mmCIF file of C-alpha atoms in Angstrom:
data_model
loop_
_atom_site.group_PDB
_atom_site.id
_atom_site.type_symbol
_atom_site.label_atom_id
_atom_site.label_comp_id
_atom_site.label_asym_id
_atom_site.label_seq_id
_atom_site.Cartn_x
_atom_site.Cartn_y
_atom_site.Cartn_z
ATOM 1 C CA MET A 714 -5.897 9.292 -21.373
ATOM 2 C CA THR A 715 -5.002 5.886 -22.700
ATOM 3 C CA LYS A 716 -5.804 3.034 -20.389
ATOM 4 C CA SER A 717 -4.891 -0.374 -21.642
ATOM 5 C CA LYS A 718 -6.316 -3.621 -20.438
ATOM 6 C CA SER A 719 -3.631 -5.317 -18.384
ATOM 7 C CA LYS A 720 -2.251 -8.647 -19.422
ATOM 8 C CA THR A 721 -0.564 -10.756 -16.820
ATOM 9 C CA ALA A 722 2.892 -9.744 -17.935
ATOM 10 C CA LYS A 723 4.956 -12.592 -16.523
ATOM 11 C CA SER A 724 7.092 -12.566 -19.665
ATOM 12 C CA VAL A 725 8.081 -8.918 -19.228
ATOM 13 C CA ILE A 726 11.771 -8.648 -18.381
ATOM 14 C CA ILE A 727 12.634 -5.929 -15.919
ATOM 15 C CA PRO A 728 16.321 -5.020 -15.498
ATOM 16 C CA ALA A 729 17.524 -5.153 -11.876
ATOM 17 C CA ASN A 730 18.237 -1.405 -11.856
ATOM 18 C CA TYR A 731 14.938 -0.415 -13.492
ATOM 19 C CA VAL A 732 13.084 2.507 -11.955
ATOM 20 C CA PRO A 733 9.981 3.840 -13.721
ATOM 21 C CA SER A 734 10.320 7.362 -14.996
ATOM 22 C CA ASP A 735 7.994 10.054 -16.246
ATOM 23 C CA ASP A 736 10.061 10.067 -19.466
ATOM 24 C CA GLU A 737 8.766 6.699 -20.676
ATOM 25 C CA THR A 738 5.313 5.818 -21.963
ATOM 26 C CA PHE A 739 3.055 5.794 -18.935
ATOM 27 C CA MET A 740 1.930 2.356 -17.723
ATOM 28 C CA ASN A 741 3.715 0.462 -20.451
ATOM 29 C CA ASP A 742 4.091 -3.297 -19.874
ATOM 30 C CA ARG A 743 7.421 -2.928 -18.067
ATOM 31 C CA MET A 744 6.150 -0.224 -15.711
ATOM 32 C CA ARG A 745 2.924 -2.097 -14.987
ATOM 33 C CA GLU A 746 4.820 -5.324 -14.243
ATOM 34 C CA TYR A 747 7.317 -3.425 -12.062
ATOM 35 C CA PHE A 748 4.510 -2.045 -9.887
ATOM 36 C CA ARG A 749 2.688 -5.391 -9.833
ATOM 37 C CA ARG A 750 5.804 -7.137 -8.497
ATOM 38 C CA ARG A 751 6.502 -4.324 -6.058
ATOM 39 C CA LEU A 752 2.972 -4.515 -4.639
ATOM 40 C CA ILE A 753 3.115 -8.325 -4.356
ATOM 41 C CA ASN A 754 6.470 -8.143 -2.549
ATOM 42 C CA TRP A 755 5.151 -5.445 -0.202
ATOM 43 C CA ARG A 756 2.077 -7.555 0.600
ATOM 44 C CA GLU A 757 4.312 -10.559 1.349
ATOM 45 C CA GLU A 758 6.523 -8.482 3.681
ATOM 46 C CA ILE A 759 3.422 -7.331 5.554
ATOM 47 C CA SER A 760 2.175 -10.913 5.774
ATOM 48 C CA VAL A 761 5.454 -12.017 7.371
ATOM 49 C CA GLU A 762 5.317 -9.086 9.807
ATOM 50 C CA THR A 763 1.687 -9.826 10.675
ATOM 51 C CA ARG A 764 2.493 -13.467 11.399
ATOM 52 C CA GLY A 765 5.167 -12.239 13.815
ATOM 53 C CA THR A 766 2.627 -10.011 15.567
ATOM 54 C CA VAL A 767 0.146 -12.870 15.933
ATOM 55 C CA GLU A 768 2.856 -15.145 17.330
ATOM 56 C CA TYR A 769 3.885 -12.398 19.770
ATOM 57 C CA LEU A 770 0.304 -11.881 20.948
ATOM 58 C CA GLN A 771 -0.317 -15.617 21.340
ATOM 59 C CA GLY A 772 2.978 -16.232 23.136
ATOM 60 C CA GLU A 773 2.602 -13.399 25.644
ATOM 61 C CA ARG A 774 0.560 -15.175 28.300
ATOM 62 C CA VAL A 775 2.524 -14.071 31.353
ATOM 63 C CA ASN A 776 1.006 -13.444 34.748
ATOM 64 C CA HIS A 777 2.175 -10.017 35.953
ATOM 65 C CA PRO A 778 1.763 -9.529 39.726
ATOM 66 C CA ASP A 779 2.804 -5.859 39.591
ATOM 67 C CA PRO A 780 -0.002 -3.493 38.418
ATOM 68 C CA SER A 781 2.478 -1.341 36.482
ATOM 69 C CA ASP A 782 3.687 -4.448 34.613
ATOM 70 C CA VAL A 783 0.075 -5.286 33.782
ATOM 71 C CA ALA A 784 -0.468 -1.743 32.481
ATOM 72 C CA THR A 785 2.699 -1.911 30.371
ATOM 73 C CA TYR A 786 1.683 -5.315 29.020
ATOM 74 C CA ASN A 787 -1.794 -4.039 28.121
ATOM 75 C CA ALA A 788 -0.383 -0.912 26.447
ATOM 76 C CA ASP A 789 2.045 -3.029 24.399
ATOM 77 C CA ARG A 790 -0.761 -5.390 23.405
ATOM 78 C CA GLN A 791 -2.994 -2.487 22.322
ATOM 79 C CA LEU A 792 -0.153 -1.047 20.236
ATOM 80 C CA GLU A 793 0.419 -4.409 18.555
ATOM 81 C CA LEU A 794 -3.306 -4.751 17.813
ATOM 82 C CA ARG A 795 -3.484 -1.233 16.320
ATOM 83 C CA THR A 796 -0.419 -1.964 14.213
ATOM 84 C CA LYS A 797 -1.951 -5.222 12.999
ATOM 85 C CA ASP A 798 -5.178 -3.423 12.098
ATOM 86 C CA ARG A 799 -3.259 -0.770 10.130
ATOM 87 C CA LEU A 800 -1.373 -3.473 8.261
ATOM 88 C CA ARG A 801 -4.637 -5.299 7.480
ATOM 89 C CA LYS A 802 -6.042 -2.096 5.973
ATOM 90 C CA LEU A 803 -2.831 -1.571 4.006
ATOM 91 C CA VAL A 804 -3.050 -5.093 2.577
ATOM 92 C CA ARG A 805 -6.598 -4.315 1.463
ATOM 93 C CA LYS A 806 -5.311 -1.202 -0.368
ATOM 94 C CA ILE A 807 -2.513 -3.236 -1.961
ATOM 95 C CA ASP A 808 -5.050 -5.823 -3.159
ATOM 96 C CA LYS A 809 -7.181 -3.041 -4.662
ATOM 97 C CA ALA A 810 -4.104 -1.636 -6.432
ATOM 98 C CA LEU A 811 -3.330 -5.092 -7.850
ATOM 99 C CA ALA A 812 -6.940 -5.353 -9.079
ATOM 100 C CA ARG A 813 -6.528 -1.951 -10.781
ATOM 101 C CA ILE A 814 -3.377 -3.263 -12.498
ATOM 102 C CA GLU A 815 -5.394 -6.194 -13.813
ATOM 103 C CA ASP A 816 -8.288 -4.054 -15.040
ATOM 104 C CA GLY A 817 -5.997 -1.444 -16.611
ATOM 105 C CA THR A 818 -6.926 1.492 -14.353
ATOM 106 C CA TYR A 819 -3.831 1.417 -12.120
ATOM 107 C CA GLY A 820 -1.834 4.621 -12.189
ATOM 108 C CA TYR A 821 -4.741 6.828 -13.234
ATOM 109 C CA CYS A 822 -6.392 9.321 -10.889
ATOM 110 C CA GLU A 823 -9.818 8.146 -9.749
ATOM 111 C CA GLU A 824 -11.003 11.773 -9.638
ATOM 112 C CA THR A 825 -9.692 13.149 -12.937
ATOM 113 C CA GLY A 826 -8.660 10.090 -14.959
ATOM 114 C CA ASP A 827 -5.247 11.672 -15.573
ATOM 115 C CA PRO A 828 -2.004 9.716 -15.051
ATOM 116 C CA ILE A 829 -0.847 9.872 -11.440
ATOM 117 C CA GLY A 830 2.797 9.830 -12.514
ATOM 118 C CA ALA A 831 5.619 7.355 -12.097
ATOM 119 C CA ARG A 832 7.395 9.330 -9.383
ATOM 120 C CA ARG A 833 4.285 9.537 -7.193
ATOM 121 C CA LEU A 834 3.557 5.838 -7.683
ATOM 122 C CA GLU A 835 7.155 5.023 -6.837
ATOM 123 C CA ALA A 836 6.734 6.938 -3.563
ATOM 124 C CA ARG A 837 3.215 5.611 -2.872
ATOM 125 C CA PRO A 838 2.320 2.572 -5.019
ATOM 126 C CA ILE A 839 -1.230 2.456 -3.610
ATOM 127 C CA ALA A 840 -2.001 6.060 -4.621
ATOM 128 C CA THR A 841 -5.402 6.512 -6.259
ATOM 129 C CA MET A 842 -5.221 10.245 -6.921
ATOM 130 C CA SER A 843 -2.781 12.621 -8.554
ATOM 131 C CA VAL A 844 -0.981 15.063 -6.278
ATOM 132 C CA GLU A 845 -3.254 17.884 -7.416
ATOM 133 C CA ALA A 846 -6.464 15.914 -6.852
ATOM 134 C CA GLN A 847 -5.203 14.700 -3.460
ATOM 135 C CA GLU A 848 -4.386 18.255 -2.367
ATOM 136 C CA MET A 849 -7.835 19.460 -3.466
ATOM 137 C CA HIS A 850 -9.462 16.555 -1.621
ATOM 138 C CA GLU A 851 -7.525 17.404 1.561
ATOM 139 C CA ARG A 852 -8.460 21.121 1.305
ATOM 140 C CA GLU A 853 -12.127 20.163 1.014
ATOM 141 C CA GLU A 854 -11.811 17.896 4.050
ATOM 142 C CA ARG A 855 -10.255 20.718 6.095
ATOM 143 C CA LEU A 856 -13.046 23.094 5.061
ATOM 144 C CA ARG A 857 -15.689 20.559 6.115
ATOM 145 C CA ALA A 858 -13.950 19.926 9.426
ATOM 146 C CA GLY A 859 -13.464 23.599 10.258
#
């Protein structure tokens, strides 16, 4: 396994149609910068969505005389709060992935140290384990639960 210390690769040019592939050198400068930008954009999208949720929750101060309207309002509010909490946790995972890009460990399985693979990272940029390690982890969890 070859992990390289990340440089802030602002000078790396990424073609508009670039998609990382398992055929290129894993975590080369272009691939690393591609995922860094993708994670930053994803975090910004979540931030915009979260601001909308906060504005919705702050603006919804309506007095509902009907008990079923109150119940609906409370259910909607709970759903919004759960969604906001999930997004907050996702932002934390994105920030950790960005830190791994900076320290050169992004894209490598935290269990085995092997490359996670470009296709898996494309599908789940915050992945910390290879498919095999993730499956083994999930089997162990099921055994402990059962």
